[in-house]
Amino acid sequence: GAKMSVIGYGDALTDAEIVRIGESPNLEIPFATPRAIAFLKVIAWADNPHERNKDIIDLIYLIINYLAMGNWDRLQGS
């Protein structure tokens, strides 16, 4: 079967936003940031570009929606 690369997963975890979804018991879950998801999509696509077109489609979707939420200045570093 196909092997899945985990390159970038550690970086995505380090960059994760911690979200508390419970108080009793205390439950906090790390969620991947849009930046980390984009990074992972590029890595996955680069691993096998001829068979990973969905990763580029997902990346474009992420960028379009990120910009649609008013993040153009943030994307440019302003």
PDB file of N, CA, C and O in Angstrom:
ATOM      1  N   GLY A   1       0.813  -1.191   0.000  1.00  0.00           N
ATOM      2  CA  GLY A   1       0.000   0.000   0.000  1.00  0.00           C
ATOM      3  C   GLY A   1       0.853   1.250   0.000  1.00  0.00           C
ATOM      4  O   GLY A   1       2.065   1.210   0.161  1.00  0.00           O
ATOM      5  N   ALA A   2       0.194   2.361  -0.179  1.00  0.00           N
ATOM      6  CA  ALA A   2       0.860   3.658  -0.194  1.00  0.00           C
ATOM      7  C   ALA A   2       1.283   4.046   1.220  1.00  0.00           C
ATOM      8  O   ALA A   2       0.583   3.779   2.183  1.00  0.00           O
ATOM      9  N   LYS A   3       2.436   4.675   1.303  1.00  0.00           N
ATOM     10  CA  LYS A   3       2.931   5.164   2.583  1.00  0.00           C
ATOM     11  C   LYS A   3       2.625   6.652   2.685  1.00  0.00           C
ATOM     12  O   LYS A   3       2.730   7.380   1.711  1.00  0.00           O
ATOM     13  N   MET A   4       2.255   7.082   3.882  1.00  0.00           N
ATOM     14  CA  MET A   4       1.955   8.485   4.117  1.00  0.00           C
ATOM     15  C   MET A   4       3.141   9.135   4.809  1.00  0.00           C
ATOM     16  O   MET A   4       3.624   8.644   5.829  1.00  0.00           O
ATOM     17  N   SER A   5       3.607  10.239   4.260  1.00  0.00           N
ATOM     18  CA  SER A   5       4.698  10.978   4.861  1.00  0.00           C
ATOM     19  C   SER A   5       4.183  11.808   6.032  1.00  0.00           C
ATOM     20  O   SER A   5       3.073  12.331   5.995  1.00  0.00           O
ATOM     21  N   VAL A   6       4.981  11.900   7.072  1.00  0.00           N
ATOM     22  CA  VAL A   6       4.613  12.737   8.214  1.00  0.00           C
ATOM     23  C   VAL A   6       5.521  13.963   8.313  1.00  0.00           C
ATOM     24  O   VAL A   6       5.559  14.629   9.348  1.00  0.00           O
ATOM     25  N   ILE A   7       6.233  14.255   7.229  1.00  0.00           N
ATOM     26  CA  ILE A   7       7.079  15.452   7.194  1.00  0.00           C
ATOM     27  C   ILE A   7       6.201  16.669   7.433  1.00  0.00           C
ATOM     28  O   ILE A   7       5.163  16.838   6.809  1.00  0.00           O
ATOM     29  N   GLY A   8       6.600  17.518   8.334  1.00  0.00           N
ATOM     30  CA  GLY A   8       5.870  18.748   8.631  1.00  0.00           C
ATOM     31  C   GLY A   8       4.873  18.629   9.766  1.00  0.00           C
ATOM     32  O   GLY A   8       4.401  19.637  10.285  1.00  0.00           O
ATOM     33  N   TYR A   9       4.537  17.407  10.182  1.00  0.00           N
ATOM     34  CA  TYR A   9       3.538  17.237  11.238  1.00  0.00           C
ATOM     35  C   TYR A   9       4.025  17.811  12.571  1.00  0.00           C
ATOM     36  O   TYR A   9       3.253  18.417  13.308  1.00  0.00           O
ATOM     37  N   GLY A  10       5.292  17.620  12.879  1.00  0.00           N
ATOM     38  CA  GLY A  10       5.840  18.182  14.115  1.00  0.00           C
ATOM     39  C   GLY A  10       5.772  19.697  14.110  1.00  0.00           C
ATOM     40  O   GLY A  10       5.425  20.317  15.121  1.00  0.00           O
ATOM     41  N   ASP A  11       6.095  20.301  12.954  1.00  0.00           N
ATOM     42  CA  ASP A  11       6.008  21.757  12.827  1.00  0.00           C
ATOM     43  C   ASP A  11       4.566  22.227  12.974  1.00  0.00           C
ATOM     44  O   ASP A  11       4.290  23.252  13.599  1.00  0.00           O
ATOM     45  N   ALA A  12       3.628  21.485  12.379  1.00  0.00           N
ATOM     46  CA  ALA A  12       2.215  21.838  12.485  1.00  0.00           C
ATOM     47  C   ALA A  12       1.749  21.767  13.941  1.00  0.00           C
ATOM     48  O   ALA A  12       0.995  22.627  14.400  1.00  0.00           O
ATOM     49  N   LEU A  13       2.217  20.772  14.678  1.00  0.00           N
ATOM     50  CA  LEU A  13       1.839  20.653  16.082  1.00  0.00           C
ATOM     51  C   LEU A  13       2.436  21.796  16.906  1.00  0.00           C
ATOM     52  O   LEU A  13       1.755  22.380  17.756  1.00  0.00           O
ATOM     53  N   THR A  14       3.684  22.139  16.626  1.00  0.00           N
ATOM     54  CA  THR A  14       4.328  23.248  17.325  1.00  0.00           C
ATOM     55  C   THR A  14       3.592  24.555  17.073  1.00  0.00           C
ATOM     56  O   THR A  14       3.473  25.406  17.954  1.00  0.00           O
ATOM     57  N   ASP A  15       3.052  24.729  15.866  1.00  0.00           N
ATOM     58  CA  ASP A  15       2.356  25.952  15.460  1.00  0.00           C
ATOM     59  C   ASP A  15       0.877  25.937  15.847  1.00  0.00           C
ATOM     60  O   ASP A  15       0.178  26.938  15.695  1.00  0.00           O
ATOM     61  N   ALA A  16       0.378  24.828  16.378  1.00  0.00           N
ATOM     62  CA  ALA A  16      -1.056  24.659  16.640  1.00  0.00           C
ATOM     63  C   ALA A  16      -1.588  25.669  17.644  1.00  0.00           C
ATOM     64  O   ALA A  16      -0.883  26.133  18.534  1.00  0.00           O
ATOM     65  N   GLU A  17      -2.862  25.998  17.477  1.00  0.00           N
ATOM     66  CA  GLU A  17      -3.604  26.812  18.435  1.00  0.00           C
ATOM     67  C   GLU A  17      -4.307  25.847  19.389  1.00  0.00           C
ATOM     68  O   GLU A  17      -4.984  24.918  18.943  1.00  0.00           O
ATOM     69  N   ILE A  18      -4.161  26.066  20.668  1.00  0.00           N
ATOM     70  CA  ILE A  18      -4.802  25.212  21.661  1.00  0.00           C
ATOM     71  C   ILE A  18      -6.203  25.755  21.935  1.00  0.00           C
ATOM     72  O   ILE A  18      -6.379  26.933  22.238  1.00  0.00           O
ATOM     73  N   VAL A  19      -7.189  24.886  21.799  1.00  0.00           N
ATOM     74  CA  VAL A  19      -8.585  25.262  22.026  1.00  0.00           C
ATOM     75  C   VAL A  19      -9.141  24.426  23.174  1.00  0.00           C
ATOM     76  O   VAL A  19      -9.047  23.196  23.142  1.00  0.00           O
ATOM     77  N   ARG A  20      -9.678  25.101  24.163  1.00  0.00           N
ATOM     78  CA  ARG A  20     -10.293  24.405  25.301  1.00  0.00           C
ATOM     79  C   ARG A  20     -11.742  24.119  24.949  1.00  0.00           C
ATOM     80  O   ARG A  20     -12.499  25.021  24.621  1.00  0.00           O
ATOM     81  N   ILE A  21     -12.110  22.842  25.003  1.00  0.00           N
ATOM     82  CA  ILE A  21     -13.492  22.477  24.679  1.00  0.00           C
ATOM     83  C   ILE A  21     -14.218  21.877  25.875  1.00  0.00           C
ATOM     84  O   ILE A  21     -15.362  21.492  25.763  1.00  0.00           O
ATOM     85  N   GLY A  22     -13.555  21.831  27.005  1.00  0.00           N
ATOM     86  CA  GLY A  22     -14.194  21.291  28.200  1.00  0.00           C
ATOM     87  C   GLY A  22     -13.524  21.809  29.455  1.00  0.00           C
ATOM     88  O   GLY A  22     -12.323  22.048  29.471  1.00  0.00           O
ATOM     89  N   GLU A  23     -14.305  21.994  30.500  1.00  0.00           N
ATOM     90  CA  GLU A  23     -13.783  22.473  31.778  1.00  0.00           C
ATOM     91  C   GLU A  23     -13.689  21.353  32.809  1.00  0.00           C
ATOM     92  O   GLU A  23     -12.816  21.348  33.638  1.00  0.00           O
ATOM     93  N   SER A  24     -14.635  20.446  32.752  1.00  0.00           N
ATOM     94  CA  SER A  24     -14.655  19.393  33.745  1.00  0.00           C
ATOM     95  C   SER A  24     -14.998  18.069  33.071  1.00  0.00           C
ATOM     96  O   SER A  24     -16.173  17.778  32.842  1.00  0.00           O
ATOM     97  N   PRO A  25     -14.057  17.301  32.643  1.00  0.00           N
ATOM     98  CA  PRO A  25     -12.620  17.494  32.828  1.00  0.00           C
ATOM     99  C   PRO A  25     -12.066  18.539  31.857  1.00  0.00           C
ATOM    100  O   PRO A  25     -12.654  18.817  30.814  1.00  0.00           O
ATOM    101  N   ASN A  26     -10.930  19.084  32.224  1.00  0.00           N
ATOM    102  CA  ASN A  26     -10.250  20.064  31.390  1.00  0.00           C
ATOM    103  C   ASN A  26      -9.786  19.368  30.113  1.00  0.00           C
ATOM    104  O   ASN A  26      -9.006  18.431  30.161  1.00  0.00           O
ATOM    105  N   LEU A  27     -10.294  19.816  28.967  1.00  0.00           N
ATOM    106  CA  LEU A  27      -9.948  19.192  27.697  1.00  0.00           C
ATOM    107  C   LEU A  27      -9.483  20.261  26.726  1.00  0.00           C
ATOM    108  O   LEU A  27     -10.251  21.145  26.345  1.00  0.00           O
ATOM    109  N   GLU A  28      -8.222  20.197  26.364  1.00  0.00           N
ATOM    110  CA  GLU A  28      -7.640  21.133  25.409  1.00  0.00           C
ATOM    111  C   GLU A  28      -7.106  20.355  24.220  1.00  0.00           C
ATOM    112  O   GLU A  28      -6.430  19.342  24.393  1.00  0.00           O
ATOM    113  N   ILE A  29      -7.438  20.838  23.015  1.00  0.00           N
ATOM    114  CA  ILE A  29      -7.056  20.144  21.793  1.00  0.00           C
ATOM    115  C   ILE A  29      -6.260  21.085  20.909  1.00  0.00           C
ATOM    116  O   ILE A  29      -6.675  22.226  20.683  1.00  0.00           O
ATOM    117  N   PRO A  30      -5.111  20.635  20.384  1.00  0.00           N
ATOM    118  CA  PRO A  30      -4.366  21.471  19.441  1.00  0.00           C
ATOM    119  C   PRO A  30      -5.010  21.408  18.051  1.00  0.00           C
ATOM    120  O   PRO A  30      -5.314  20.323  17.555  1.00  0.00           O
ATOM    121  N   PHE A  31      -5.269  22.564  17.460  1.00  0.00           N
ATOM    122  CA  PHE A  31      -5.819  22.652  16.105  1.00  0.00           C
ATOM    123  C   PHE A  31      -4.776  23.255  15.186  1.00  0.00           C
ATOM    124  O   PHE A  31      -4.128  24.254  15.534  1.00  0.00           O
ATOM    125  N   ALA A  32      -4.628  22.677  14.010  1.00  0.00           N
ATOM    126  CA  ALA A  32      -3.678  23.192  13.024  1.00  0.00           C
ATOM    127  C   ALA A  32      -4.122  24.573  12.552  1.00  0.00           C
ATOM    128  O   ALA A  32      -5.306  24.791  12.286  1.00  0.00           O
ATOM    129  N   THR A  33      -3.178  25.494  12.456  1.00  0.00           N
ATOM    130  CA  THR A  33      -3.461  26.837  11.957  1.00  0.00           C
ATOM    131  C   THR A  33      -3.575  26.789  10.431  1.00  0.00           C
ATOM    132  O   THR A  33      -3.075  25.853   9.795  1.00  0.00           O
ATOM    133  N   PRO A  34      -4.231  27.776   9.827  1.00  0.00           N
ATOM    134  CA  PRO A  34      -4.269  27.832   8.361  1.00  0.00           C
ATOM    135  C   PRO A  34      -2.867  27.800   7.748  1.00  0.00           C
ATOM    136  O   PRO A  34      -2.633  27.163   6.725  1.00  0.00           O
ATOM    137  N   ARG A  35      -1.925  28.468   8.406  1.00  0.00           N
ATOM    138  CA  ARG A  35      -0.535  28.480   7.931  1.00  0.00           C
ATOM    139  C   ARG A  35       0.034  27.064   7.893  1.00  0.00           C
ATOM    140  O   ARG A  35       0.667  26.637   6.923  1.00  0.00           O
ATOM    141  N   ALA A  36      -0.214  26.287   8.942  1.00  0.00           N
ATOM    142  CA  ALA A  36       0.300  24.917   9.007  1.00  0.00           C
ATOM    143  C   ALA A  36      -0.387  24.017   7.984  1.00  0.00           C
ATOM    144  O   ALA A  36       0.265  23.177   7.356  1.00  0.00           O
ATOM    145  N   ILE A  37      -1.697  24.193   7.816  1.00  0.00           N
ATOM    146  CA  ILE A  37      -2.411  23.388   6.831  1.00  0.00           C
ATOM    147  C   ILE A  37      -1.868  23.662   5.432  1.00  0.00           C
ATOM    148  O   ILE A  37      -1.639  22.730   4.652  1.00  0.00           O
ATOM    149  N   ALA A  38      -1.637  24.935   5.113  1.00  0.00           N
ATOM    150  CA  ALA A  38      -1.080  25.293   3.805  1.00  0.00           C
ATOM    151  C   ALA A  38       0.292  24.644   3.624  1.00  0.00           C
ATOM    152  O   ALA A  38       0.601  24.078   2.570  1.00  0.00           O
ATOM    153  N   PHE A  39       1.112  24.695   4.648  1.00  0.00           N
ATOM    154  CA  PHE A  39       2.445  24.100   4.625  1.00  0.00           C
ATOM    155  C   PHE A  39       2.358  22.591   4.363  1.00  0.00           C
ATOM    156  O   PHE A  39       3.063  22.053   3.497  1.00  0.00           O
ATOM    157  N   LEU A  40       1.459  21.910   5.062  1.00  0.00           N
ATOM    158  CA  LEU A  40       1.301  20.471   4.882  1.00  0.00           C
ATOM    159  C   LEU A  40       0.778  20.128   3.490  1.00  0.00           C
ATOM    160  O   LEU A  40       1.177  19.114   2.900  1.00  0.00           O
ATOM    161  N   LYS A  41      -0.112  20.954   2.957  1.00  0.00           N
ATOM    162  CA  LYS A  41      -0.637  20.714   1.610  1.00  0.00           C
ATOM    163  C   LYS A  41       0.471  20.826   0.565  1.00  0.00           C
ATOM    164  O   LYS A  41       0.537  20.030  -0.376  1.00  0.00           O
ATOM    165  N   VAL A  42       1.344  21.818   0.712  1.00  0.00           N
ATOM    166  CA  VAL A  42       2.460  21.972  -0.228  1.00  0.00           C
ATOM    167  C   VAL A  42       3.400  20.774  -0.139  1.00  0.00           C
ATOM    168  O   VAL A  42       3.835  20.234  -1.161  1.00  0.00           O
ATOM    169  N   ILE A  43       3.704  20.336   1.074  1.00  0.00           N
ATOM    170  CA  ILE A  43       4.579  19.174   1.252  1.00  0.00           C
ATOM    171  C   ILE A  43       3.952  17.930   0.629  1.00  0.00           C
ATOM    172  O   ILE A  43       4.620  17.174  -0.086  1.00  0.00           O
ATOM    173  N   ALA A  44       2.664  17.710   0.879  1.00  0.00           N
ATOM    174  CA  ALA A  44       1.989  16.519   0.333  1.00  0.00           C
ATOM    175  C   ALA A  44       1.980  16.556  -1.190  1.00  0.00           C
ATOM    176  O   ALA A  44       2.245  15.542  -1.843  1.00  0.00           O
ATOM    177  N   TRP A  45       1.688  17.711  -1.759  1.00  0.00           N
ATOM    178  CA  TRP A  45       1.664  17.835  -3.216  1.00  0.00           C
ATOM    179  C   TRP A  45       3.060  17.591  -3.792  1.00  0.00           C
ATOM    180  O   TRP A  45       3.213  16.856  -4.765  1.00  0.00           O
ATOM    181  N   ALA A  46       4.079  18.184  -3.186  1.00  0.00           N
ATOM    182  CA  ALA A  46       5.452  18.055  -3.693  1.00  0.00           C
ATOM    183  C   ALA A  46       5.947  16.615  -3.617  1.00  0.00           C
ATOM    184  O   ALA A  46       6.795  16.201  -4.410  1.00  0.00           O
ATOM    185  N   ASP A  47       5.403  15.839  -2.693  1.00  0.00           N
ATOM    186  CA  ASP A  47       5.793  14.440  -2.537  1.00  0.00           C
ATOM    187  C   ASP A  47       5.410  13.607  -3.764  1.00  0.00           C
ATOM    188  O   ASP A  47       6.105  12.662  -4.113  1.00  0.00           O
ATOM    189  N   ASN A  48       4.303  13.966  -4.416  1.00  0.00           N
ATOM    190  CA  ASN A  48       3.854  13.226  -5.593  1.00  0.00           C
ATOM    191  C   ASN A  48       2.895  14.103  -6.407  1.00  0.00           C
ATOM    192  O   ASN A  48       1.689  13.888  -6.406  1.00  0.00           O
ATOM    193  N   PRO A  49       3.433  15.115  -7.117  1.00  0.00           N
ATOM    194  CA  PRO A  49       2.579  16.107  -7.784  1.00  0.00           C
ATOM    195  C   PRO A  49       1.641  15.544  -8.843  1.00  0.00           C
ATOM    196  O   PRO A  49       0.579  16.107  -9.074  1.00  0.00           O
ATOM    197  N   HIS A  50       1.984  14.419  -9.457  1.00  0.00           N
ATOM    198  CA  HIS A  50       1.137  13.855 -10.506  1.00  0.00           C
ATOM    199  C   HIS A  50      -0.107  13.161  -9.965  1.00  0.00           C
ATOM    200  O   HIS A  50      -1.078  12.962 -10.695  1.00  0.00           O
ATOM    201  N   GLU A  51      -0.069  12.800  -8.682  1.00  0.00           N
ATOM    202  CA  GLU A  51      -1.206  12.100  -8.088  1.00  0.00           C
ATOM    203  C   GLU A  51      -1.840  12.869  -6.930  1.00  0.00           C
ATOM    204  O   GLU A  51      -2.767  12.359  -6.303  1.00  0.00           O
ATOM    205  N   ARG A  52      -1.353  14.075  -6.649  1.00  0.00           N
ATOM    206  CA  ARG A  52      -1.843  14.811  -5.484  1.00  0.00           C
ATOM    207  C   ARG A  52      -2.475  16.149  -5.866  1.00  0.00           C
ATOM    208  O   ARG A  52      -2.312  17.146  -5.177  1.00  0.00           O
ATOM    209  N   ASN A  53      -3.235  16.165  -6.975  1.00  0.00           N
ATOM    210  CA  ASN A  53      -3.874  17.406  -7.414  1.00  0.00           C
ATOM    211  C   ASN A  53      -4.831  17.970  -6.374  1.00  0.00           C
ATOM    212  O   ASN A  53      -5.005  19.179  -6.275  1.00  0.00           O
ATOM    213  N   LYS A  54      -5.462  17.113  -5.590  1.00  0.00           N
ATOM    214  CA  LYS A  54      -6.408  17.597  -4.581  1.00  0.00           C
ATOM    215  C   LYS A  54      -5.718  18.501  -3.567  1.00  0.00           C
ATOM    216  O   LYS A  54      -6.329  19.444  -3.057  1.00  0.00           O
ATOM    217  N   ASP A  55      -4.445  18.262  -3.282  1.00  0.00           N
ATOM    218  CA  ASP A  55      -3.735  19.109  -2.328  1.00  0.00           C
ATOM    219  C   ASP A  55      -3.611  20.537  -2.846  1.00  0.00           C
ATOM    220  O   ASP A  55      -3.766  21.490  -2.082  1.00  0.00           O
ATOM    221  N   ILE A  56      -3.357  20.701  -4.141  1.00  0.00           N
ATOM    222  CA  ILE A  56      -3.272  22.043  -4.713  1.00  0.00           C
ATOM    223  C   ILE A  56      -4.654  22.691  -4.734  1.00  0.00           C
ATOM    224  O   ILE A  56      -4.798  23.875  -4.431  1.00  0.00           O
ATOM    225  N   ILE A  57      -5.681  21.917  -5.046  1.00  0.00           N
ATOM    226  CA  ILE A  57      -7.051  22.446  -5.019  1.00  0.00           C
ATOM    227  C   ILE A  57      -7.401  22.901  -3.599  1.00  0.00           C
ATOM    228  O   ILE A  57      -7.969  23.981  -3.403  1.00  0.00           O
ATOM    229  N   ASP A  58      -7.057  22.095  -2.603  1.00  0.00           N
ATOM    230  CA  ASP A  58      -7.299  22.466  -1.204  1.00  0.00           C
ATOM    231  C   ASP A  58      -6.530  23.726  -0.826  1.00  0.00           C
ATOM    232  O   ASP A  58      -7.056  24.602  -0.121  1.00  0.00           O
ATOM    233  N   LEU A  59      -5.286  23.846  -1.279  1.00  0.00           N
ATOM    234  CA  LEU A  59      -4.468  25.019  -0.983  1.00  0.00           C
ATOM    235  C   LEU A  59      -5.087  26.280  -1.593  1.00  0.00           C
ATOM    236  O   LEU A  59      -5.180  27.313  -0.932  1.00  0.00           O
ATOM    237  N   ILE A  60      -5.536  26.188  -2.825  1.00  0.00           N
ATOM    238  CA  ILE A  60      -6.185  27.331  -3.481  1.00  0.00           C
ATOM    239  C   ILE A  60      -7.452  27.710  -2.726  1.00  0.00           C
ATOM    240  O   ILE A  60      -7.710  28.889  -2.470  1.00  0.00           O
ATOM    241  N   TYR A  61      -8.248  26.717  -2.341  1.00  0.00           N
ATOM    242  CA  TYR A  61      -9.462  26.960  -1.562  1.00  0.00           C
ATOM    243  C   TYR A  61      -9.122  27.685  -0.259  1.00  0.00           C
ATOM    244  O   TYR A  61      -9.789  28.655   0.123  1.00  0.00           O
ATOM    245  N   LEU A  62      -8.085  27.223   0.435  1.00  0.00           N
ATOM    246  CA  LEU A  62      -7.662  27.827   1.688  1.00  0.00           C
ATOM    247  C   LEU A  62      -7.254  29.289   1.483  1.00  0.00           C
ATOM    248  O   LEU A  62      -7.673  30.169   2.233  1.00  0.00           O
ATOM    249  N   ILE A  63      -6.466  29.554   0.445  1.00  0.00           N
ATOM    250  CA  ILE A  63      -6.006  30.916   0.181  1.00  0.00           C
ATOM    251  C   ILE A  63      -7.173  31.830  -0.178  1.00  0.00           C
ATOM    252  O   ILE A  63      -7.284  32.944   0.357  1.00  0.00           O
ATOM    253  N   ILE A  64      -8.038  31.379  -1.063  1.00  0.00           N
ATOM    254  CA  ILE A  64      -9.190  32.203  -1.480  1.00  0.00           C
ATOM    255  C   ILE A  64     -10.059  32.551  -0.269  1.00  0.00           C
ATOM    256  O   ILE A  64     -10.452  33.706  -0.079  1.00  0.00           O
ATOM    257  N   ASN A  65     -10.351  31.566   0.568  1.00  0.00           N
ATOM    258  CA  ASN A  65     -11.209  31.821   1.721  1.00  0.00           C
ATOM    259  C   ASN A  65     -10.503  32.638   2.795  1.00  0.00           C
ATOM    260  O   ASN A  65     -11.137  33.457   3.468  1.00  0.00           O
ATOM    261  N   TYR A  66      -9.220  32.469   2.947  1.00  0.00           N
ATOM    262  CA  TYR A  66      -8.447  33.278   3.889  1.00  0.00           C
ATOM    263  C   TYR A  66      -8.509  34.740   3.468  1.00  0.00           C
ATOM    264  O   TYR A  66      -8.729  35.628   4.289  1.00  0.00           O
ATOM    265  N   LEU A  67      -8.341  34.996   2.183  1.00  0.00           N
ATOM    266  CA  LEU A  67      -8.417  36.366   1.679  1.00  0.00           C
ATOM    267  C   LEU A  67      -9.836  36.913   1.771  1.00  0.00           C
ATOM    268  O   LEU A  67     -10.030  38.085   2.093  1.00  0.00           O
ATOM    269  N   ALA A  68     -10.841  36.074   1.509  1.00  0.00           N
ATOM    270  CA  ALA A  68     -12.235  36.504   1.571  1.00  0.00           C
ATOM    271  C   ALA A  68     -12.643  36.917   2.986  1.00  0.00           C
ATOM    272  O   ALA A  68     -13.585  37.687   3.162  1.00  0.00           O
ATOM    273  N   MET A  69     -11.923  36.424   3.986  1.00  0.00           N
ATOM    274  CA  MET A  69     -12.212  36.792   5.371  1.00  0.00           C
ATOM    275  C   MET A  69     -11.506  38.079   5.780  1.00  0.00           C
ATOM    276  O   MET A  69     -11.452  38.419   6.963  1.00  0.00           O
ATOM    277  N   GLY A  70     -10.947  38.808   4.801  1.00  0.00           N
ATOM    278  CA  GLY A  70     -10.343  40.110   5.082  1.00  0.00           C
ATOM    279  C   GLY A  70      -8.910  40.053   5.571  1.00  0.00           C
ATOM    280  O   GLY A  70      -8.483  40.913   6.335  1.00  0.00           O
ATOM    281  N   ASN A  71      -8.161  39.071   5.136  1.00  0.00           N
ATOM    282  CA  ASN A  71      -6.784  38.889   5.613  1.00  0.00           C
ATOM    283  C   ASN A  71      -5.699  39.319   4.619  1.00  0.00           C
ATOM    284  O   ASN A  71      -4.556  38.921   4.773  1.00  0.00           O
ATOM    285  N   TRP A  72      -6.042  40.114   3.613  1.00  0.00           N
ATOM    286  CA  TRP A  72      -5.050  40.498   2.605  1.00  0.00           C
ATOM    287  C   TRP A  72      -3.847  41.206   3.235  1.00  0.00           C
ATOM    288  O   TRP A  72      -2.709  40.866   2.952  1.00  0.00           O
ATOM    289  N   ASP A  73      -4.107  42.192   4.107  1.00  0.00           N
ATOM    290  CA  ASP A  73      -3.006  42.919   4.759  1.00  0.00           C
ATOM    291  C   ASP A  73      -2.170  41.990   5.632  1.00  0.00           C
ATOM    292  O   ASP A  73      -0.946  42.063   5.659  1.00  0.00           O
ATOM    293  N   ARG A  74      -2.839  41.090   6.321  1.00  0.00           N
ATOM    294  CA  ARG A  74      -2.130  40.127   7.182  1.00  0.00           C
ATOM    295  C   ARG A  74      -1.240  39.212   6.352  1.00  0.00           C
ATOM    296  O   ARG A  74      -0.126  38.882   6.732  1.00  0.00           O
ATOM    297  N   LEU A  75      -1.749  38.776   5.188  1.00  0.00           N
ATOM    298  CA  LEU A  75      -0.988  37.896   4.302  1.00  0.00           C
ATOM    299  C   LEU A  75       0.272  38.591   3.797  1.00  0.00           C
ATOM    300  O   LEU A  75       1.327  37.992   3.671  1.00  0.00           O
ATOM    301  N   GLN A  76       0.160  39.891   3.540  1.00  0.00           N
ATOM    302  CA  GLN A  76       1.299  40.676   3.053  1.00  0.00           C
ATOM    303  C   GLN A  76       2.259  41.071   4.169  1.00  0.00           C
ATOM    304  O   GLN A  76       3.313  41.632   3.916  1.00  0.00           O
ATOM    305  N   GLY A  77       1.881  40.797   5.411  1.00  0.00           N
ATOM    306  CA  GLY A  77       2.741  41.132   6.533  1.00  0.00           C
ATOM    307  C   GLY A  77       2.591  42.565   6.996  1.00  0.00           C
ATOM    308  O   GLY A  77       3.435  43.098   7.709  1.00  0.00           O
ATOM    309  N   SER A  78       1.521  43.226   6.602  1.00  0.00           N
ATOM    310  CA  SER A  78       1.292  44.616   6.998  1.00  0.00           C
ATOM    311  C   SER A  78       0.696  44.705   8.381  1.00  0.00           C
ATOM    312  O   SER A  78       0.006  43.878   8.846  1.00  0.00           O
TER     313      SER A  78
END
